[in-house]
Amino acid sequence: MHHQLLQPLRLCASRRLTSPGKTLHANILKLGLDRYGALPNTLISMYGKCGLIKDAVQLFDEMPQRDPVSWASILTAYNQSNLPNHALSLFPFMFTRDSLQPDHFVFASLLNSCAALNALRIGQQLHAQFMLSPFSSDEVVKSSLVDMYAKCGSVDTARSVFDTISSKNPISWTTLISGYARSGRKSEAVDLLRDMKESDLFSWTALVSGLIQSGHLISAFHLFIEMRKEGIKIIDPFILSTIIVASANLSSLELGKQVHSLVLKLGFQSSLYISNSLIDMYAKCSDIIAAKTTFHGILTKDVVSWTSIIVGLAQHGRAQEALSLYDDMVSTGIKPNEVTFIGLIYACSHVGLVSKGRDLFKSMVECYKLNPNLHHYTCLLDLYSRSGYLDEAENLLNSMPFEIDEAVWASFLSCCKRFGNTQMGIRVADRVMELGVKDPSTFIVLSNVYAGAFMWEKVAKVRKMMVSMDVKKEPGYSCVDLGRENEVFYAGEMCHVMKDEILVLLKDLDEEMRRRGYVPDVSFVLHGLGFKE
DNA sequence: GTAGGGTTAG
């Protein structure tokens, strides 16, 4: 009897059919078969795959007799519920409570947890235990070792494990290609794919998306085109969504639109991943209307859809629209996540909605039980300081559980200067000096603050530091998309072909701004340091 | 019961 129940349970697991799975469990209990054969372990695995981790854990804890299969099932369940740390902390009880030894399935699951957590030390310990175990030649475990080392930043070790695999399959190849590509080792990644006899859509996706993650955007596009020429069929939308991300990062509306038409041609427009990345792409490429159209065209929007449009609107300075969409989102019953709040506080920051931003931060912690990270504190700090709430900003700075980086210090410092709080400016500047400075623009802000307080010895000290570190400021530039071409303008550039037209336009704009009440602030201008600003 | 590729973040 219990054999006939295994198949439907496995079907529920693979198709994520939660309620039929529960019904089957109820029937199994009624028949008194819940301790029969493979049924207990299959139930754990079914609950894990359906995302019901609590039910899986309860079954596991209440089992009178656990075996390595039960352990592999619960460890995998934790990984699939995004709780790899629970898997690692449970594992020692396999020895102490159950007197069992890990098998190859258990090793593979645990290495997966390490990869997700960047836990290199534990990964190395498991590697040693694996080598001493009777399973030391298992090739699935070796593939997970390759992945673990690559994800923990040790790509060369990943390579040496890969070389010990005697019969490599497409999965082991793809794992290493992805590792090289994500670490930015372009030529090794490409060479590996070319050495691979049976490259498939998976390996190409790993290559292209890894290169996009490491910033090799143009190469990624060339490889994508090569893949199409090779005749690899695009049978799922994964690679298209990464290519959309690349268009967004290149700020190229032209490329983004082309990829969008390819999406339509191949029929993947209903994929949520695709629509979500299109929202972001259109927003980053300045077409906020197309971003909104994409968003409203989605039938079942998820948190990422809502978050993407909120962030996009915030970046376009449309704070009110972003905030009112947030209200719509909550009333639709979608719970915001950490990223949503970054977008919301960011929106407030750009229009000076201080108390709204403060309330949102509070509701994030109190209503949604989300842990604010460095980005949230940075946004909130930015909100206070840009709006001139310098005391709140300084209090936050002193009470937050994170170390902010130099750019954030510099931004706060320039706000002290802008709002004329000389004492706080000096206090903060002294702290920044102690922490050490690397970025040329930070030196400039520091020098401005000290100069504003007539502290000439400190100004001289900053100058000396700049000279001794051979600081050179990279000239700022902006980039204008002219359809087929890009035009790059450097600050201080005086040899452009359209120089005369540009200067006339600039003069007109300047006069118009002054007519509307703009008073230029020249107190920031730094003389005699050889900077072209 | 185990291993590979995808979206949002100053």
Coordinates of C-alpha atoms (C1' of nucleotides) in Angstrom, one line a residue:
Chain A
M1 CA 0.0 0.0 0.0
H2 CA 2.6 2.5 1.0
H3 CA 4.4 2.0 -2.4
Q4 CA 1.4 3.4 -4.2
L5 CA 1.6 6.6 -2.1
L6 CA 5.2 7.4 -2.9
Q7 CA 4.7 8.4 -6.5
P8 CA 1.9 11.0 -5.8
L9 CA 3.9 12.4 -2.9
R10 CA 6.9 12.9 -5.2
L11 CA 4.7 14.5 -7.8
C12 CA 3.5 17.0 -5.2
A13 CA 7.1 17.7 -4.3
S14 CA 8.3 18.3 -7.8
R15 CA 5.3 20.4 -8.8
R16 CA 5.1 22.3 -5.5
L17 CA 1.5 21.2 -5.0
T18 CA 1.1 22.2 -1.4
S19 CA -2.5 21.3 -0.5
P20 CA -2.7 18.0 -2.4
G21 CA 0.5 17.2 -0.5
K22 CA -1.1 17.9 2.8
T23 CA -4.2 15.9 1.9
L24 CA -2.0 12.9 1.0
H25 CA -0.3 13.3 4.4
A26 CA -3.6 13.3 6.1
N27 CA -4.6 10.1 4.3
I28 CA -1.3 8.5 5.2
L29 CA -2.0 9.2 8.8
K30 CA -5.5 7.8 8.7
L31 CA -4.2 4.6 7.2
G32 CA -1.5 4.5 9.9
L33 CA 1.2 4.3 7.3
D34 CA 3.2 7.3 8.4
R35 CA 6.1 5.2 9.7
Y36 CA 6.2 2.9 6.7
G37 CA 9.2 2.4 4.4
A38 CA 10.3 5.6 2.5
L39 CA 7.1 7.5 3.4
P40 CA 8.5 9.5 6.4
N41 CA 11.5 10.8 4.5
T42 CA 9.5 11.5 1.4
L43 CA 7.0 13.5 3.5
I44 CA 9.9 15.7 4.8
S45 CA 11.2 16.2 1.3
M46 CA 7.7 17.1 0.0
Y47 CA 7.2 19.7 2.8
G48 CA 10.6 21.1 2.1
K49 CA 10.0 21.5 -1.6
C50 CA 6.7 23.1 -1.0
G51 CA 8.3 25.6 1.3
L52 CA 6.6 24.4 4.4
I53 CA 9.8 24.2 6.5
K54 CA 8.0 24.1 9.9
D55 CA 6.1 21.0 8.9
A56 CA 9.2 19.3 7.6
V57 CA 11.1 20.1 10.8
Q58 CA 8.3 18.8 13.0
L59 CA 8.2 15.5 11.1
F60 CA 12.0 15.2 11.4
D61 CA 12.1 16.0 15.1
E62 CA 9.3 13.5 15.9
M63 CA 10.8 10.6 13.9
P64 CA 11.7 7.7 16.1
Q65 CA 14.3 6.4 13.7
R66 CA 16.3 8.7 11.5
D67 CA 18.7 7.6 8.8
P68 CA 21.0 9.5 6.4
V69 CA 18.1 9.9 4.0
S70 CA 16.1 11.8 6.7
W71 CA 19.2 14.0 7.3
A72 CA 19.7 14.7 3.6
S73 CA 16.0 15.6 3.3
I74 CA 15.9 18.0 6.2
L75 CA 19.2 19.7 5.2
T76 CA 17.9 20.2 1.6
A77 CA 14.6 21.5 3.0
Y78 CA 16.5 24.2 5.0
N79 CA 18.5 25.1 1.9
Q80 CA 15.4 25.4 -0.2
S81 CA 13.8 27.6 2.4
N82 CA 16.7 29.9 2.3
L83 CA 17.9 28.9 5.7
P84 CA 21.3 27.4 5.0
N85 CA 22.6 28.5 8.4
H86 CA 20.0 26.2 10.1
A87 CA 21.3 23.3 8.0
L88 CA 24.9 23.9 9.2
S89 CA 24.0 24.3 12.8
L90 CA 21.8 21.1 12.8
F91 CA 24.5 18.9 11.2
P92 CA 26.7 18.2 14.3
F93 CA 23.6 16.5 15.9
M94 CA 23.9 13.9 13.2
F95 CA 26.9 12.5 15.1
T96 CA 25.9 13.3 18.6
R97 CA 22.2 12.6 18.7
D98 CA 21.8 10.0 16.0
S99 CA 25.3 8.4 15.9
L100 CA 25.2 8.6 12.1
Q101 CA 27.8 9.4 9.5
P102 CA 27.1 11.7 6.5
D103 CA 26.8 10.1 3.1
H104 CA 27.4 11.7 -0.3
F105 CA 23.8 13.2 -0.3
V106 CA 24.4 14.9 3.0
F107 CA 27.8 16.2 1.9
A108 CA 26.4 17.7 -1.2
S109 CA 23.6 19.5 0.7
L110 CA 25.9 20.9 3.3
L111 CA 28.4 22.2 0.7
N112 CA 25.4 23.9 -0.9
S113 CA 24.7 25.6 2.4
C114 CA 28.3 26.8 2.7
A115 CA 28.2 28.2 -0.9
A116 CA 25.1 30.2 0.0
L117 CA 26.7 31.5 3.2
N118 CA 30.2 32.2 1.9
A119 CA 31.4 29.8 4.7
L120 CA 34.8 28.9 3.3
R121 CA 36.2 27.5 6.6
I122 CA 33.3 25.1 7.2
G123 CA 33.5 24.2 3.5
Q124 CA 37.1 23.2 3.9
Q125 CA 36.4 21.1 6.9
L126 CA 33.6 19.3 5.1
H127 CA 36.0 18.8 2.1
A128 CA 38.4 17.1 4.5
Q129 CA 35.7 14.9 6.1
F130 CA 34.5 14.0 2.6
M131 CA 38.0 12.9 1.4
L132 CA 38.2 10.6 4.5
S133 CA 34.8 9.1 3.9
P134 CA 33.9 6.1 1.8
F135 CA 32.3 8.5 -0.8
S136 CA 35.5 10.4 -1.6
S137 CA 35.2 9.7 -5.3
D138 CA 31.6 10.8 -5.7
E139 CA 31.4 13.3 -8.6
V140 CA 28.2 15.1 -7.6
V141 CA 29.9 16.0 -4.3
K142 CA 33.0 17.2 -6.3
S143 CA 30.7 19.4 -8.3
S144 CA 29.3 21.0 -5.2
L145 CA 32.9 21.5 -3.9
V146 CA 33.7 23.3 -7.1
D147 CA 30.7 25.5 -6.6
M148 CA 31.4 26.1 -2.9
Y149 CA 35.0 27.2 -3.6
A150 CA 34.0 29.4 -6.5
K151 CA 31.2 31.1 -4.6
C152 CA 33.6 31.6 -1.6
G153 CA 36.1 33.4 -3.8
S154 CA 38.6 30.6 -4.2
V155 CA 38.2 30.0 -7.9
D156 CA 41.7 28.4 -8.3
T157 CA 40.9 25.8 -5.7
A158 CA 37.6 25.2 -7.5
R159 CA 39.7 24.6 -10.6
S160 CA 41.9 22.0 -8.9
V161 CA 38.9 20.1 -7.6
F162 CA 37.3 20.2 -11.1
D163 CA 40.5 18.7 -12.5
T164 CA 40.1 15.7 -10.2
I165 CA 36.7 14.8 -11.7
S166 CA 37.3 11.9 -14.0
S167 CA 34.1 11.9 -16.0
K168 CA 33.0 15.5 -16.2
N169 CA 29.4 16.2 -17.1
P170 CA 27.7 19.5 -18.3
I171 CA 26.9 20.4 -14.7
S172 CA 30.5 20.3 -13.5
W173 CA 31.6 22.3 -16.5
T174 CA 28.9 24.9 -16.0
T175 CA 29.7 25.3 -12.3
L176 CA 33.3 26.3 -13.1
I177 CA 32.4 28.5 -16.0
S178 CA 30.0 30.4 -13.8
G179 CA 32.7 30.7 -11.1
Y180 CA 35.3 32.2 -13.5
A181 CA 32.7 34.5 -15.1
R182 CA 31.4 35.9 -11.8
S183 CA 35.0 36.5 -10.6
G184 CA 35.6 38.5 -13.8
R185 CA 38.1 36.0 -15.2
K186 CA 36.7 36.4 -18.7
S187 CA 39.2 34.6 -20.9
E188 CA 39.3 31.5 -18.6
A189 CA 35.5 31.4 -18.6
V190 CA 35.3 31.7 -22.4
D191 CA 38.1 29.2 -23.0
L192 CA 36.3 26.7 -20.7
L193 CA 33.1 27.0 -22.6
R194 CA 34.9 26.5 -25.9
D195 CA 36.6 23.4 -24.6
M196 CA 33.3 22.0 -23.6
K197 CA 31.9 19.5 -26.1
E198 CA 28.2 19.7 -25.2
S199 CA 27.7 23.4 -24.3
D200 CA 24.0 24.0 -23.7
L201 CA 21.7 26.9 -22.8
F202 CA 22.7 26.5 -19.1
S203 CA 26.4 26.9 -19.7
W204 CA 25.9 29.9 -22.0
T205 CA 23.6 31.5 -19.5
A206 CA 26.2 30.9 -16.8
L207 CA 28.9 32.5 -18.9
V208 CA 26.9 35.5 -20.1
S209 CA 25.2 36.3 -16.7
G210 CA 28.5 35.8 -14.8
L211 CA 30.2 38.3 -17.1
I212 CA 27.4 40.8 -16.6
Q213 CA 27.7 40.4 -12.8
S214 CA 31.4 41.2 -13.1
G215 CA 30.8 44.2 -15.3
H216 CA 31.9 42.8 -18.7
L217 CA 28.8 44.1 -20.4
I218 CA 30.0 44.5 -23.9
S219 CA 31.6 41.1 -24.0
A220 CA 28.5 39.6 -22.6
F221 CA 26.5 41.0 -25.5
H222 CA 29.0 39.7 -28.1
L223 CA 28.8 36.2 -26.6
F224 CA 25.1 36.3 -26.5
I225 CA 25.1 37.1 -30.3
E226 CA 27.6 34.3 -30.8
M227 CA 25.4 31.9 -28.9
R228 CA 22.5 32.7 -31.2
K229 CA 24.7 32.1 -34.2
E230 CA 25.7 28.7 -32.8
G231 CA 22.0 27.9 -32.9
I232 CA 21.5 27.3 -29.2
K233 CA 17.7 27.4 -28.7
I234 CA 16.4 29.8 -26.1
I235 CA 13.9 27.5 -24.4
D236 CA 13.6 29.5 -21.2
P237 CA 13.8 33.2 -20.4
F238 CA 16.8 33.2 -18.0
I239 CA 19.4 34.5 -20.4
L240 CA 17.0 37.1 -21.7
S241 CA 16.5 38.6 -18.3
T242 CA 20.3 38.9 -17.7
I243 CA 20.7 40.5 -21.1
I244 CA 18.0 43.0 -20.0
V245 CA 20.1 43.7 -16.9
A246 CA 23.1 44.4 -19.1
S247 CA 21.1 46.9 -21.2
A248 CA 20.1 48.6 -18.0
N249 CA 23.6 48.8 -16.7
L250 CA 24.8 50.2 -20.1
S251 CA 21.9 52.7 -19.8
S252 CA 21.2 51.9 -23.4
L253 CA 17.6 52.3 -24.3
E254 CA 18.3 51.3 -27.8
L255 CA 19.7 47.9 -26.8
G256 CA 17.0 47.4 -24.2
K257 CA 14.3 47.9 -26.8
Q258 CA 15.9 45.4 -29.1
V259 CA 16.1 42.8 -26.4
H260 CA 12.5 43.6 -25.5
S261 CA 11.4 42.8 -29.1
L262 CA 13.4 39.6 -29.0
V263 CA 11.5 38.7 -25.8
L264 CA 8.2 39.3 -27.7
K265 CA 9.4 37.3 -30.7
L266 CA 10.3 34.3 -28.6
G267 CA 7.1 34.6 -26.6
F268 CA 8.5 35.1 -23.1
Q269 CA 6.6 38.3 -22.3
S270 CA 4.5 36.6 -19.6
S271 CA 7.6 35.7 -17.5
L272 CA 7.6 37.6 -14.3
Y273 CA 11.4 37.7 -14.2
I274 CA 11.4 39.3 -17.7
S275 CA 8.8 41.9 -16.8
N276 CA 10.5 42.8 -13.6
S277 CA 13.9 43.3 -15.2
L278 CA 12.2 45.3 -18.0
I279 CA 10.8 47.7 -15.4
D280 CA 14.2 48.3 -14.0
M281 CA 15.8 48.6 -17.5
Y282 CA 13.3 51.2 -18.7
A283 CA 13.7 53.2 -15.5
K284 CA 17.5 53.1 -15.7
C285 CA 17.4 54.1 -19.4
S286 CA 15.2 57.2 -18.5
D287 CA 12.0 55.9 -20.0
I288 CA 9.9 56.0 -16.9
I289 CA 6.7 55.9 -19.0
A290 CA 7.7 52.5 -20.5
A291 CA 8.6 51.3 -17.1
K292 CA 5.1 52.2 -15.8
T293 CA 3.5 50.6 -18.8
T294 CA 5.4 47.4 -18.2
F295 CA 4.5 47.4 -14.5
H296 CA 0.8 48.0 -15.1
G297 CA 0.8 45.2 -17.8
I298 CA 1.7 42.6 -15.3
L299 CA -1.2 40.4 -14.2
T300 CA 0.1 39.1 -11.0
K301 CA 2.7 41.5 -9.6
D302 CA 5.1 40.3 -6.9
V303 CA 7.2 42.3 -4.4
V304 CA 10.0 42.6 -6.9
S305 CA 7.6 44.2 -9.5
W306 CA 6.3 46.7 -7.0
T307 CA 9.8 47.4 -5.6
S308 CA 11.3 47.9 -9.1
I309 CA 8.8 50.5 -10.0
I310 CA 9.0 52.2 -6.6
V311 CA 12.8 52.4 -6.9
G312 CA 12.5 53.6 -10.6
L313 CA 10.1 56.4 -9.6
A314 CA 12.3 57.4 -6.7
Q315 CA 15.3 57.7 -9.0
H316 CA 13.3 59.9 -11.3
G317 CA 12.4 62.2 -8.4
R318 CA 8.7 61.1 -8.4
A319 CA 8.4 60.6 -4.7
Q320 CA 4.7 61.2 -4.4
E321 CA 4.0 58.6 -7.1
A322 CA 6.4 56.1 -5.4
L323 CA 4.7 56.6 -2.0
S324 CA 1.2 56.3 -3.4
L325 CA 2.1 53.1 -5.2
Y326 CA 3.4 51.8 -1.9
D327 CA 0.0 52.3 -0.4
D328 CA -1.6 50.4 -3.4
M329 CA 0.9 47.7 -2.9
V330 CA 0.1 47.3 0.8
S331 CA -3.7 47.3 0.1
T332 CA -3.2 44.6 -2.5
G333 CA -1.8 42.4 0.2
I334 CA 1.9 42.3 -1.0
K335 CA 4.4 42.5 1.9
P336 CA 7.3 44.9 1.3
N337 CA 10.8 43.6 1.8
E338 CA 14.1 45.3 2.7
V339 CA 14.7 46.5 -0.8
T340 CA 11.3 48.2 -1.0
F341 CA 12.1 50.3 2.0
I342 CA 15.4 51.4 0.5
G343 CA 13.4 52.7 -2.5
L344 CA 10.9 54.4 -0.2
I345 CA 13.4 56.1 2.0
Y346 CA 15.4 57.1 -1.0
A347 CA 12.3 58.7 -2.5
C348 CA 11.7 60.7 0.7
S349 CA 15.3 61.7 0.8
H350 CA 15.2 63.3 -2.7
V351 CA 12.2 65.5 -1.9
G352 CA 12.9 66.2 1.8
L353 CA 10.0 64.3 3.3
V354 CA 11.8 63.8 6.6
S355 CA 9.0 62.7 8.9
K356 CA 7.5 60.4 6.3
G357 CA 10.9 58.7 5.8
R358 CA 11.4 58.3 9.6
D359 CA 7.9 56.7 9.9
L360 CA 8.7 54.3 7.1
F361 CA 11.9 53.3 8.7
K362 CA 10.0 52.7 12.0
S363 CA 7.2 50.7 10.3
M364 CA 9.9 48.6 8.6
V365 CA 11.3 47.5 11.9
E366 CA 8.1 47.4 14.0
C367 CA 5.4 46.3 11.6
Y368 CA 7.3 44.1 9.2
K369 CA 10.0 42.9 11.5
L370 CA 12.7 43.6 8.9
N371 CA 16.3 44.1 10.0
P372 CA 17.6 47.4 8.6
N373 CA 21.0 47.0 7.0
L374 CA 23.8 49.5 6.1
H375 CA 21.9 50.7 3.0
H376 CA 18.8 51.6 5.1
Y377 CA 20.9 53.6 7.6
T378 CA 22.7 55.3 4.7
C379 CA 19.5 56.3 3.1
L380 CA 18.1 57.6 6.4
L381 CA 21.3 59.5 7.1
D382 CA 21.1 61.0 3.7
L383 CA 17.5 62.0 4.3
Y384 CA 18.3 63.8 7.5
S385 CA 21.5 65.4 6.4
R386 CA 20.3 66.6 3.0
S387 CA 17.2 68.2 4.7
G388 CA 19.4 70.0 7.2
Y389 CA 18.4 67.8 10.2
L390 CA 22.0 67.6 11.2
D391 CA 21.6 66.7 14.9
E392 CA 19.3 63.8 14.0
A393 CA 21.9 62.7 11.4
E394 CA 24.7 62.8 13.9
N395 CA 22.7 60.9 16.5
L396 CA 21.9 58.2 14.0
L397 CA 25.5 58.0 13.0
N398 CA 26.6 57.5 16.6
S399 CA 23.9 54.9 17.4
M400 CA 23.8 52.8 14.2
P401 CA 25.3 49.3 14.3
F402 CA 27.3 49.7 11.1
E403 CA 30.5 51.4 9.9
I404 CA 29.7 53.7 7.1
D405 CA 32.2 54.0 4.2
E406 CA 34.1 57.0 3.1
A407 CA 31.6 58.2 0.5
V408 CA 28.9 58.5 3.1
W409 CA 31.1 60.3 5.5
A410 CA 32.0 62.8 2.7
S411 CA 28.4 63.3 1.8
F412 CA 27.5 64.0 5.5
L413 CA 30.4 66.3 5.8
S414 CA 29.4 68.3 2.8
C415 CA 25.9 68.7 4.3
C416 CA 27.5 70.1 7.5
K417 CA 29.2 72.6 5.2
R418 CA 26.1 73.4 3.2
F419 CA 23.9 74.1 6.2
G420 CA 26.7 76.1 7.8
N421 CA 27.2 74.0 10.9
T422 CA 30.8 74.8 11.4
Q423 CA 31.3 73.1 14.7
M424 CA 29.8 69.8 13.6
G425 CA 31.7 70.1 10.4
I426 CA 35.0 70.3 12.2
R427 CA 34.0 67.4 14.6
V428 CA 33.1 65.2 11.6
A429 CA 36.1 66.2 9.6
D430 CA 38.5 65.3 12.4
R431 CA 36.9 61.9 12.6
V432 CA 37.2 61.4 8.9
M433 CA 40.9 62.4 9.0
E434 CA 41.5 59.7 11.7
L435 CA 39.7 57.0 9.7
G436 CA 42.0 57.7 6.7
V437 CA 41.0 59.0 3.3
K438 CA 41.5 57.5 -0.1
D439 CA 39.1 59.3 -2.4
P440 CA 40.2 62.6 -4.0
S441 CA 36.7 64.2 -3.6
T442 CA 36.8 63.5 0.2
F443 CA 40.0 65.6 0.4
I444 CA 38.3 68.4 -1.3
V445 CA 35.3 68.4 1.1
L446 CA 37.7 68.2 4.1
S447 CA 39.7 71.1 2.8
N448 CA 36.5 73.1 2.2
V449 CA 35.2 72.5 5.7
Y450 CA 38.5 73.5 7.4
A451 CA 38.9 76.5 5.1
G452 CA 35.3 77.6 6.0
A453 CA 36.4 77.6 9.6
F454 CA 39.6 79.5 8.9
M455 CA 41.7 76.5 10.2
W456 CA 44.6 77.0 7.8
E457 CA 47.0 74.6 9.5
K458 CA 44.4 71.8 8.9
V459 CA 43.9 72.9 5.3
A460 CA 47.7 72.7 4.9
K461 CA 47.7 69.2 6.5
V462 CA 45.0 68.0 4.0
R463 CA 47.0 69.5 1.1
K464 CA 50.2 67.7 2.3
M465 CA 48.3 64.4 2.6
M466 CA 47.1 64.9 -1.0
V467 CA 50.5 65.6 -2.3
S468 CA 52.1 62.7 -0.4
M469 CA 49.5 60.3 -1.7
D470 CA 49.8 61.7 -5.2
V471 CA 46.1 62.3 -5.4
K472 CA 44.7 63.1 -8.8
K473 CA 41.1 63.8 -9.3
E474 CA 39.6 62.0 -12.3
P475 CA 37.7 64.6 -14.3
G476 CA 33.9 64.2 -14.1
Y477 CA 32.1 63.5 -17.3
S478 CA 28.6 63.1 -18.6
C479 CA 27.3 61.0 -21.4
V480 CA 24.5 61.8 -23.8
D481 CA 22.8 59.1 -25.8
L482 CA 22.3 60.3 -29.4
G483 CA 20.6 57.2 -30.7
R484 CA 23.3 55.4 -32.7
E485 CA 26.2 57.1 -30.9
N486 CA 27.2 58.3 -27.4
E487 CA 28.8 61.7 -26.8
V488 CA 31.0 62.0 -23.8
F489 CA 31.7 65.4 -22.3
Y490 CA 34.5 65.9 -19.7
A491 CA 34.5 68.6 -17.1
G492 CA 36.6 71.5 -18.2
E493 CA 36.9 70.2 -21.8
M494 CA 37.4 73.1 -24.1
C495 CA 38.1 71.5 -27.5
H496 CA 34.8 70.1 -28.4
V497 CA 33.6 70.6 -32.1
M498 CA 30.4 72.2 -30.9
K499 CA 32.1 74.3 -28.3
D500 CA 30.7 77.6 -29.4
E501 CA 27.1 76.4 -29.5
I502 CA 27.4 74.7 -26.2
L503 CA 28.8 77.8 -24.5
V504 CA 26.0 80.0 -25.8
L505 CA 23.4 77.5 -24.6
L506 CA 25.1 77.3 -21.2
K507 CA 25.1 81.1 -20.9
D508 CA 21.4 81.3 -21.7
L509 CA 20.7 78.6 -19.1
D510 CA 22.7 80.4 -16.5
E511 CA 20.9 83.6 -17.1
E512 CA 17.5 81.9 -17.0
M513 CA 18.5 80.2 -13.7
R514 CA 19.6 83.5 -12.1
R515 CA 16.3 85.1 -13.3
R516 CA 14.5 82.4 -11.4
G517 CA 16.4 83.1 -8.2
Y518 CA 19.4 80.8 -8.4
V519 CA 22.4 82.1 -6.4
P520 CA 25.6 80.3 -7.3
D521 CA 27.7 79.1 -4.3
V522 CA 31.3 79.9 -5.0
S523 CA 32.5 79.2 -1.5
F524 CA 33.3 75.7 -2.5
V525 CA 35.8 76.7 -5.2
L526 CA 39.2 75.4 -4.3
H527 CA 42.0 77.5 -5.7
G528 CA 45.7 76.7 -6.4
L529 CA 45.5 72.9 -6.2
G530 CA 45.6 72.3 -9.8
F531 CA 42.2 70.8 -10.1
K532 CA 40.0 71.3 -13.0
E533 CA 36.6 71.3 -11.5
Chain B
dG1 C1' 17.1 12.3 -0.2
dT2 C1' 22.5 15.3 -3.6
dA3 C1' 25.5 19.2 -7.9
dG4 C1' 24.9 24.1 -12.9
dG5 C1' 22.1 29.4 -15.3
dG6 C1' 17.6 34.4 -13.9
dT7 C1' 14.7 40.0 -11.3
dT8 C1' 14.8 44.6 -7.2
dA9 C1' 19.4 48.0 -3.5
dG10 C1' 23.4 54.9 -1.9

